[in-house]
Tab-separated table of C-alpha atoms and ligand atoms in Angstrom:
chain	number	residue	atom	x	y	z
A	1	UNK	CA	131.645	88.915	104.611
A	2	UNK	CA	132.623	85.484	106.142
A	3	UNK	CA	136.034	87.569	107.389
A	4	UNK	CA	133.688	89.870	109.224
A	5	UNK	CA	130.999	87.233	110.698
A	6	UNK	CA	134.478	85.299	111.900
A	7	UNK	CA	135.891	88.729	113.221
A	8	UNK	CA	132.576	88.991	115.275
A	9	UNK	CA	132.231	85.504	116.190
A	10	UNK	CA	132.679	85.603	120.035
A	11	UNK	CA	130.131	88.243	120.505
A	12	UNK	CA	127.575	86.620	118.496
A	13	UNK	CA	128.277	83.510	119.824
A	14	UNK	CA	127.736	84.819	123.556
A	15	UNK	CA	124.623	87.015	122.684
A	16	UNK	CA	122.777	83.758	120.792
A	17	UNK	CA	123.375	81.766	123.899
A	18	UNK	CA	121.984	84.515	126.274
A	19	UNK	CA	119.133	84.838	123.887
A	20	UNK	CA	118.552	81.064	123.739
A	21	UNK	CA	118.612	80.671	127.215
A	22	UNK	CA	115.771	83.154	128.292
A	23	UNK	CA	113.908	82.172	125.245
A	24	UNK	CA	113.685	78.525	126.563
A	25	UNK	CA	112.352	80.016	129.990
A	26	UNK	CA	109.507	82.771	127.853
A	27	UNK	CA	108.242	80.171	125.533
A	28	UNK	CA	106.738	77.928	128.540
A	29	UNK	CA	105.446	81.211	130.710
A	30	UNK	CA	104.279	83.028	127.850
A	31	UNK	CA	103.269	79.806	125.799
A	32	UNK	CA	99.448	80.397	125.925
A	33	UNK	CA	99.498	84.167	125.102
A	34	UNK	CA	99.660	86.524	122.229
A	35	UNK	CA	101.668	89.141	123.464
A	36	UNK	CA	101.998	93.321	122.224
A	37	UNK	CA	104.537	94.357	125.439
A	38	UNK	CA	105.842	93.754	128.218
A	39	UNK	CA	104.248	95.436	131.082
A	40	UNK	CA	106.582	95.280	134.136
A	41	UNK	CA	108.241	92.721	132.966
A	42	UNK	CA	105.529	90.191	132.011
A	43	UNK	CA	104.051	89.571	128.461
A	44	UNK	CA	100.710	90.863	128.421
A	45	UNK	CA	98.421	89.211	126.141
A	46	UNK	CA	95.835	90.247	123.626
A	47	UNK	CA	93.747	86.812	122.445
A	48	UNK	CA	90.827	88.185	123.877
A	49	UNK	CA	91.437	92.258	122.600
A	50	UNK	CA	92.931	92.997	119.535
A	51	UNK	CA	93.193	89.607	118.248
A	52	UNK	CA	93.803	90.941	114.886
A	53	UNK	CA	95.904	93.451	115.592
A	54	UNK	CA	99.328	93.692	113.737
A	55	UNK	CA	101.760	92.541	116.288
A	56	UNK	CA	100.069	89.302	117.124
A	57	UNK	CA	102.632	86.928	115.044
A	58	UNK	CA	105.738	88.002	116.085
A	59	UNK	CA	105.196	85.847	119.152
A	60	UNK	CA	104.957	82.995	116.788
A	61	UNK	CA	107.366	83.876	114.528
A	62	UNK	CA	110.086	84.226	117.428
A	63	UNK	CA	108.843	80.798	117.866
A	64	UNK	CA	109.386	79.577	114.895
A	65	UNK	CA	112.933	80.778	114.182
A	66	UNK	CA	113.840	78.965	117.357
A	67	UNK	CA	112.206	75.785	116.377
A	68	UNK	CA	114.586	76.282	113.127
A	69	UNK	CA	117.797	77.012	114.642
A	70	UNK	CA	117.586	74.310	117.703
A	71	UNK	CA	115.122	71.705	117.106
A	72	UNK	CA	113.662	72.287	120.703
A	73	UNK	CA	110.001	70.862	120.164
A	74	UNK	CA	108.818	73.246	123.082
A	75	UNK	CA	109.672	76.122	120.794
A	76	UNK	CA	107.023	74.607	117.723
A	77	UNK	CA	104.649	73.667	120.418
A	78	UNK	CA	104.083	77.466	121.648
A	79	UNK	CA	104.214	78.552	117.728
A	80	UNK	CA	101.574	75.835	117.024
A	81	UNK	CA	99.150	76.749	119.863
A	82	UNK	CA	99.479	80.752	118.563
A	83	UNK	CA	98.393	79.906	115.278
A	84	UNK	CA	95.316	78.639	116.326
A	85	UNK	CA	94.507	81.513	118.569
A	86	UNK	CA	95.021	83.643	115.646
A	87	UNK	CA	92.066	82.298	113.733
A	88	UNK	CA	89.453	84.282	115.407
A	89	UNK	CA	91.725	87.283	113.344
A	90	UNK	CA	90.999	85.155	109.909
A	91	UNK	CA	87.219	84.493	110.634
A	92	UNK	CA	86.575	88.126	111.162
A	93	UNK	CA	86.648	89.873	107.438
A	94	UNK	CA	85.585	92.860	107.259
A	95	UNK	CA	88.523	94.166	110.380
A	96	UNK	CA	91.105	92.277	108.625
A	97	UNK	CA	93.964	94.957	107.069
A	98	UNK	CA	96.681	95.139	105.370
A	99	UNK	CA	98.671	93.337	108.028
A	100	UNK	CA	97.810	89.799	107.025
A	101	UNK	CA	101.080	89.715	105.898
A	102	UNK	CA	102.893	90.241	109.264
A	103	UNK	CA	100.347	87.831	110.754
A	104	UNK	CA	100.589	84.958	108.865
A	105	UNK	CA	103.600	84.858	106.954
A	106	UNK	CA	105.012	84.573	110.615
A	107	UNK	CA	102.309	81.860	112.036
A	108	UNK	CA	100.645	79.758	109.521
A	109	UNK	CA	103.253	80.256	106.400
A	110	UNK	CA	106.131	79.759	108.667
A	111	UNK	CA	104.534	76.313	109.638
A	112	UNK	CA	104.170	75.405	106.642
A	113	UNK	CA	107.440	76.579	105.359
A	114	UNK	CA	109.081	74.655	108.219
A	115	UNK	CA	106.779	71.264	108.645
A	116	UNK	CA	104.574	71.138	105.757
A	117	UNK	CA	101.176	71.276	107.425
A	118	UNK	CA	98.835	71.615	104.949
A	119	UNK	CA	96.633	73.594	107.235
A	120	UNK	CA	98.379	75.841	108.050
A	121	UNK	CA	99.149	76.897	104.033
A	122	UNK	CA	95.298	76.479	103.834
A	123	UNK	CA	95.186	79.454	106.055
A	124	UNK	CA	97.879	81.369	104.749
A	125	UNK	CA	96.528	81.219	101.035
A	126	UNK	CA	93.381	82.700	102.863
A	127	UNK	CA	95.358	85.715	104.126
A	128	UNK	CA	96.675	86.098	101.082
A	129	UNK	CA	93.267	86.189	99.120
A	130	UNK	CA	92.181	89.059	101.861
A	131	UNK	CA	95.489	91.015	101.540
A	132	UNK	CA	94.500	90.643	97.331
A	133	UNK	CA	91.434	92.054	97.973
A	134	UNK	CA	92.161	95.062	99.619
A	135	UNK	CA	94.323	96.714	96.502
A	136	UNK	CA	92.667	99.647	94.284
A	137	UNK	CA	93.050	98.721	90.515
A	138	UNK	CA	92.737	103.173	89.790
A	139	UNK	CA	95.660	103.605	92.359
A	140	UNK	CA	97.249	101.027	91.889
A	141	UNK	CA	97.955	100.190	95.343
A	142	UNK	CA	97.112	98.040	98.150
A	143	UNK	CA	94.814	100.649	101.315
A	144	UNK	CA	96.270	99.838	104.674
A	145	UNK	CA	92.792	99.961	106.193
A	146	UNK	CA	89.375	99.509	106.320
A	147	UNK	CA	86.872	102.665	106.646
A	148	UNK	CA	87.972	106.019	107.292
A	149	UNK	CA	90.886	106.305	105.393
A	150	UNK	CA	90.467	104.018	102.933
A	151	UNK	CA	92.933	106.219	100.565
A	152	UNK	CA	95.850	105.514	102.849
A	153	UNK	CA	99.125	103.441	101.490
A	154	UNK	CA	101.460	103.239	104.440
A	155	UNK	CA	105.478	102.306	103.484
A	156	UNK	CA	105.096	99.538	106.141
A	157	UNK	CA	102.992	96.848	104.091
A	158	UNK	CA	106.129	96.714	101.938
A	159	UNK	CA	106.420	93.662	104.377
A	160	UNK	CA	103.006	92.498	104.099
A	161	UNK	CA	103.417	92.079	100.100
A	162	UNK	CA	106.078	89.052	100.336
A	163	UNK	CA	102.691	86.787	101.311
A	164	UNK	CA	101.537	87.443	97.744
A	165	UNK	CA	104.765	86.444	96.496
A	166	UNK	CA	104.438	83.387	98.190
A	167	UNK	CA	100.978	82.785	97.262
A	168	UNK	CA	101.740	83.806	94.091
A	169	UNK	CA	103.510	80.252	94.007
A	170	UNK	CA	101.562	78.274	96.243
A	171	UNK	CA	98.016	78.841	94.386
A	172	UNK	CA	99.809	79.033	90.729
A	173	UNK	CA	98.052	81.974	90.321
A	174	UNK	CA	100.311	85.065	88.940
A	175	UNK	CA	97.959	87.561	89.598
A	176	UNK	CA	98.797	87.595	93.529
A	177	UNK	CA	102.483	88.802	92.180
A	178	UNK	CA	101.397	91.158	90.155
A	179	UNK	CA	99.593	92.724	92.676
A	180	UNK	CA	102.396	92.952	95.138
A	181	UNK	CA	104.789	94.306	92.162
A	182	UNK	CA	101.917	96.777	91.244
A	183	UNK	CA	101.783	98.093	94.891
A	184	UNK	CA	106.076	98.131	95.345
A	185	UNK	CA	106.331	100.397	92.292
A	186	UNK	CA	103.401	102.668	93.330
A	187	UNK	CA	105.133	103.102	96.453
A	188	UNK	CA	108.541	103.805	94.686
A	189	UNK	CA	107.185	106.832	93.168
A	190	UNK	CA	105.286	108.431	95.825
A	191	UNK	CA	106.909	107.127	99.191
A	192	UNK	CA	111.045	106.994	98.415
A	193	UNK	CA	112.214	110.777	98.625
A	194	UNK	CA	114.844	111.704	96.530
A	195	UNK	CA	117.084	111.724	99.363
A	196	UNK	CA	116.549	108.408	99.974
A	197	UNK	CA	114.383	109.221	103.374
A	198	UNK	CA	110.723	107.860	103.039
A	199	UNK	CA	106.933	109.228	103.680
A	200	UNK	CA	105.588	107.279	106.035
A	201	UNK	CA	101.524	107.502	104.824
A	202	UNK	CA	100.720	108.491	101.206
A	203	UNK	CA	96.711	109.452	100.596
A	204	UNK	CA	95.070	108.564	96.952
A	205	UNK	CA	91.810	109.200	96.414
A	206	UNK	CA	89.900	105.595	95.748
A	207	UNK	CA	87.936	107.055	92.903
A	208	UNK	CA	90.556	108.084	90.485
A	209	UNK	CA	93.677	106.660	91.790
A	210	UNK	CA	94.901	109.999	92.200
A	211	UNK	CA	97.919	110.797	94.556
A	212	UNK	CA	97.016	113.216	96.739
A	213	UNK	CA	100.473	113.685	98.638
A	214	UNK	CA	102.051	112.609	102.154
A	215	UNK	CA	99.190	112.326	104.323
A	216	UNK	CA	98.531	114.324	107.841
A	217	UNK	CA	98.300	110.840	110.014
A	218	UNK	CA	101.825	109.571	110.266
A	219	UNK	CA	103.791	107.702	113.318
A	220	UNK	CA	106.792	110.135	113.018
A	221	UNK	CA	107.546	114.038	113.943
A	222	UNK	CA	105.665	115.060	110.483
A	223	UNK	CA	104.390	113.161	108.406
A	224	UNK	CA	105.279	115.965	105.316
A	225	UNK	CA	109.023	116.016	105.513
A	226	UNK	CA	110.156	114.251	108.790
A	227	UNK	CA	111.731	111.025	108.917
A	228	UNK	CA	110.183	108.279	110.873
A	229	UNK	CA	112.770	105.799	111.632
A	230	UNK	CA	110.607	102.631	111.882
A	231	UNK	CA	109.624	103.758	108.524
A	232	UNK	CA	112.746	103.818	106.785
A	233	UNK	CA	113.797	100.198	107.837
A	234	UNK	CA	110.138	99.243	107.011
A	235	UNK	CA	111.362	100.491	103.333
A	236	UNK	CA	115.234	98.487	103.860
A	237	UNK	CA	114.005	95.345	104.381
A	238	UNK	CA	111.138	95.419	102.784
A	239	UNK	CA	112.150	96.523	99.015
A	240	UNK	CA	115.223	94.017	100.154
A	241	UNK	CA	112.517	90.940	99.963
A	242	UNK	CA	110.833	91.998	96.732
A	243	UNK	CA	114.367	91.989	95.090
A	244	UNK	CA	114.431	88.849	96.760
A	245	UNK	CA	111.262	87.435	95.144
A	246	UNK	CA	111.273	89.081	92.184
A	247	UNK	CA	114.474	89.386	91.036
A	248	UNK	CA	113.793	93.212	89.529
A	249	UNK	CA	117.336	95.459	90.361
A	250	UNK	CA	114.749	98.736	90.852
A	251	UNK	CA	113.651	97.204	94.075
A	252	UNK	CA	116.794	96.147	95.381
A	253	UNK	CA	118.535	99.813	94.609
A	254	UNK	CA	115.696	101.507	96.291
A	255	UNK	CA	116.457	99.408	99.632
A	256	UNK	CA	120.086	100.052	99.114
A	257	UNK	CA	119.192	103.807	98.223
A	258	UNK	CA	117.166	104.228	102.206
A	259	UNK	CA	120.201	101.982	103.662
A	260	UNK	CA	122.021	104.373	102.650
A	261	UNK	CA	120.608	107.353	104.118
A	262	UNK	CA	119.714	105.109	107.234
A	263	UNK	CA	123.478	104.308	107.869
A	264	UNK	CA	124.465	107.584	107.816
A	265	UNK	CA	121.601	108.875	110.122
A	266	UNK	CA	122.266	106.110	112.527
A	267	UNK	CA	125.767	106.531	111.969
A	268	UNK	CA	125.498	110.464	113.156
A	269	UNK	CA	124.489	109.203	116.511
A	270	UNK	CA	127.014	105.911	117.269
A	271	UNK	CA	123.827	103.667	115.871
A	272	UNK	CA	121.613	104.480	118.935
A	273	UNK	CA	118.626	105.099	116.397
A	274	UNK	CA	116.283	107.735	117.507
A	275	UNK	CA	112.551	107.208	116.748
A	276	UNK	CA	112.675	109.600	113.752
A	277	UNK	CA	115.755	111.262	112.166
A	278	UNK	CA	114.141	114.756	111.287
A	279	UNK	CA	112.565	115.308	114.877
A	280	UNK	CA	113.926	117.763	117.927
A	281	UNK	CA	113.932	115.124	120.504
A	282	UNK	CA	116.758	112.749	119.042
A	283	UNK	CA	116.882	110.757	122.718
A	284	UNK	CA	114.059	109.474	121.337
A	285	UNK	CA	114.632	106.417	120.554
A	286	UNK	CA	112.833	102.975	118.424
A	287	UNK	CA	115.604	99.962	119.192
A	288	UNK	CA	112.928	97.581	116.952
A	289	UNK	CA	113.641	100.446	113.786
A	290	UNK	CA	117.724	99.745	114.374
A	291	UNK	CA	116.865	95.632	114.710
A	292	UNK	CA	114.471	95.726	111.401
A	293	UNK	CA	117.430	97.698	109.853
A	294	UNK	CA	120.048	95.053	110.516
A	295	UNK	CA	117.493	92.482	109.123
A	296	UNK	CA	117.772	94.162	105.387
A	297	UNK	CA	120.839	95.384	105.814
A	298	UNK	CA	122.427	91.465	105.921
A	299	UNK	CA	120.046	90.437	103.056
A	300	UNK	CA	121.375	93.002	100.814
A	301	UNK	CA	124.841	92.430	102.151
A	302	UNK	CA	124.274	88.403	101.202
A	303	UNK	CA	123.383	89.341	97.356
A	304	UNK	CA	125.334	92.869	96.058
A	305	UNK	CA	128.816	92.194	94.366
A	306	UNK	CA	131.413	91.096	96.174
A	307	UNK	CA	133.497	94.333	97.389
A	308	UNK	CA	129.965	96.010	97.903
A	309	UNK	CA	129.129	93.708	100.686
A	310	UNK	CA	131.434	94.900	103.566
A	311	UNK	CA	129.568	98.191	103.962
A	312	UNK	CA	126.061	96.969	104.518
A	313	UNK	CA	127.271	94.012	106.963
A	314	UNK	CA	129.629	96.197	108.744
A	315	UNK	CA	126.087	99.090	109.907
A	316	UNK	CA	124.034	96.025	110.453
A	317	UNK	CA	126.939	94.555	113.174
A	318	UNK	CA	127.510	98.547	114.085
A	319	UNK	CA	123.766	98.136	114.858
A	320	UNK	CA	123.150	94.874	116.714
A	321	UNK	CA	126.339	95.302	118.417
A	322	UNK	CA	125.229	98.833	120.208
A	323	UNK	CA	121.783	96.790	120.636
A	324	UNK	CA	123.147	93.995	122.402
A	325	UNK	CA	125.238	96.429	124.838
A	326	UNK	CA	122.916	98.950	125.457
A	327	UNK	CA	119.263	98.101	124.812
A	328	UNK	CA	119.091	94.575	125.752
A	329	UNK	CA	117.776	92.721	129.153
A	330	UNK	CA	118.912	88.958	128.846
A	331	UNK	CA	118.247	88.781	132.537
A	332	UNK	CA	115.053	87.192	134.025
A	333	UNK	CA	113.371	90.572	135.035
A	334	UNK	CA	111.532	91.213	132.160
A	335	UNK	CA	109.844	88.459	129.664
A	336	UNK	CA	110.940	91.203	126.352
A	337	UNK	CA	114.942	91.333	125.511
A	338	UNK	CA	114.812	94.556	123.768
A	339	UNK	CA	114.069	97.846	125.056
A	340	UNK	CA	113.332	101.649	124.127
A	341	UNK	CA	111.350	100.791	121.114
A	342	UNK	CA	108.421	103.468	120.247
A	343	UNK	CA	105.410	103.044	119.017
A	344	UNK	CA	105.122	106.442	117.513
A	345	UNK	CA	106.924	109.755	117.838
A	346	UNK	CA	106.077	111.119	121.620
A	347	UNK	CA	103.433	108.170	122.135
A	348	UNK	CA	104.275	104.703	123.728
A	349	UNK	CA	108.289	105.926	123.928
A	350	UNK	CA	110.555	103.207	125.341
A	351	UNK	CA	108.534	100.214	125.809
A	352	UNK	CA	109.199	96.536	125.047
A	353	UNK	CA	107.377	95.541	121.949
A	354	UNK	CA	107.276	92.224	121.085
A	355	UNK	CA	108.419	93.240	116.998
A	356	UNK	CA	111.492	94.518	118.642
A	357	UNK	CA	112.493	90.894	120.193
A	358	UNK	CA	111.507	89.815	116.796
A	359	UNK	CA	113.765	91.539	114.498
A	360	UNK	CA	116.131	91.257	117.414
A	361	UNK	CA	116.435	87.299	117.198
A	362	UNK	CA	115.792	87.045	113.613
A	363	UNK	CA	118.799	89.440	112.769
A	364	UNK	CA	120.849	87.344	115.344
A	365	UNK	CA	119.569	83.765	113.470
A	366	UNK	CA	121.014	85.531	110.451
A	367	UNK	CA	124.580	86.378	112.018
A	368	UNK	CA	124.662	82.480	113.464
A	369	UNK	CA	124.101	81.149	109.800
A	370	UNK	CA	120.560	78.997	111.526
A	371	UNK	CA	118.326	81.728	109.624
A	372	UNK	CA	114.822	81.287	107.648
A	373	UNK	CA	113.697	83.442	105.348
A	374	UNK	CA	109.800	83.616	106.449
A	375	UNK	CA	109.045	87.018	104.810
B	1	LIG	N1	103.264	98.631	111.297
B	1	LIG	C1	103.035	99.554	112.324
B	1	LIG	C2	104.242	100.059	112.983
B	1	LIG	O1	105.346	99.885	112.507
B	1	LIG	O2	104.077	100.679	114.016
């Protein structure tokens, strides 16, 4: 693996600095913001709209990973100010979801992580207890939403569960890990296809715990059989981390199982990654599924057996490579780096969502050797 990184070096190298560069610039004009897209080439900002909504950390957590890998105080200032704008999100109970997990474990767990502030794990631990709350002791799973719905286990909170692991710690209190564990393996059995492709939404009904099958709402082609790309490296990186907490090989062969069947989809089409394998319009594409791909592919690279390693380090460089060259703006046009991310199959195709510069620079902090785990 260290052959390879060396190999790559130069490209890395250049890309960090180019990514550096215009981050120094974005964190000052987008400092008091909590940004979804960019919209002609300027963060918008949703602290007064939406200020729960599931993409409001990554702003912070871009921050954050900065802060880490260069010290620059302007970089913890911007993540600082976020955090606080994201409490209106905590106060607010009964619209909290599921995603508590990609919103704090990126704001207020990263802070603490990285300073210490007590606050700030205050906070988290309060995520966490709402995240807790929200998981059916019949189905033994964790519902991704409030309301309508209230059956529906998407594969995506497979990131959300690492805050439980880290509660789980924090608060001395085992049950939060059991909880996450409960959910992982529920999700094992009813979202990883045999093929190693994954249902995006699985429906149980709340009463019995029943699984009812893949459900009709989905963000890809079909939610029955089709293969939503975002998905699958929701499923990579996020079985990846429960290895990673956990220690239990089932999770870590069910991320290598998807990685497999990711790498060869992605592979199909020289690692442009389309928004959902299985669909007719493969120009379609979701850069943020190929950057969340490279994320778990280098974690699982960093812990499998020696002459294992090569093949899940060489896709992930196969995949920020083509990202870097093809899907990138490092200019000062646009605010967002990466491009042609999707937010679901035909709706919001090719925009500049702030998850994809996420992934992006946290996949690149990995490649450098300045990375933090903050899942
Ligand atoms: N977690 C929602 C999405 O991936 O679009």
């Amino acid at each position: 693996m260290e052959q390879l990184l060396k190999e790559n070096k130069a490209w890395i190298d250049s890309y960090w600095d180019k990514t550096v560069a215009k981050l120094r610039k974005t964190t000052l004009s987008s400092r008091y913001k909590l940004p979804r897209w960019s919209v002609d080439g300027v963060y918008d900002d949703r602290t007064q709209e939406d200020v729960g909504t599931w993409t409001n950390a990554f702003w912070p957590g871009i921050n954050w990973l900065m802060y880490y890998a260069t010290g620059e105080n302007d970089f913890r200032t911007t993540a600082e100010i976020s955090e606080k704008l994201l409490d209106e999100a905590l106060k607010d109970y009964l619209n909290l979801t599921h995603d508590a997990g990609f919103l704090w474990l990126l704001s207020a767990c990263a802070n603490y992580r990285i300073t210490g502030n007590e606050d700030s794990k205050n906070r988290a631990l309060h995520a966490a207890a709402s995240l807790a709350s929200r998981y059916n002791l019949a189905g033994q799973f964790i519902k991704a939403w409030p309301g309508e719905h209230a059956g529906y286990v998407i594969i995506d909170c497979m990131m959300n569960i690492p805050l439980l692991y880290w509660a789980a710690k924090e608060a001395d209190n085992v049950a939060f890990k059991q909880i996450a564990m409960s959910h992982a393996d529920t999700c094992l059995k009813n979202h990883i296809r045999s093929d190693g492709s994954v249902n995006h939404v699985v429906d149980y009904d709340i009463h019995t715990g029943e699984c009812l099958g893949p459900a009709v709402h989905g963000q890809g082609y079909n939610s029955q059989w089709s293969s939503w790309t975002r998905g699958q490296s929701w499923a990579i990186y996020g079985y990846t981390l429960s290895y990673l907490h956990t220690g239990e090989q089932r999770y870590l062969d069910a991320a290598k199982k998807v990685a497999h069947y990711f790498i060869a989809a992605a592979a199909a089409r020289d690692y442009v990654v389309s928004s959902d394998f299985r669909a007719p319009d493969q120009e379609q594409m979701d850069s943020s599924a190929a950057a969340i791909a490279a994320c778990g592919l280098i974690e699982i690279a960093k812990v499998v057996p020696e002459y294992e390693k090569k093949m899940y380090m060489t896709a992930a460089l196969k995949l920020m490579k083509k990202l870097c060259e093809t899907q990138c703006d490092f200019s000062d046009d646009d605010e967002a780096i990466v491009k042609f991310t999707t937010g679901s199959y035909n709706t919001f195709v090719h925009v500049s969502y702030i998850f994809g510069d996420y992934f992006f620079v946290e996949a690149l902090c990995k490649l450098k050797g300045c990375d933090i785990l903050l899942w």
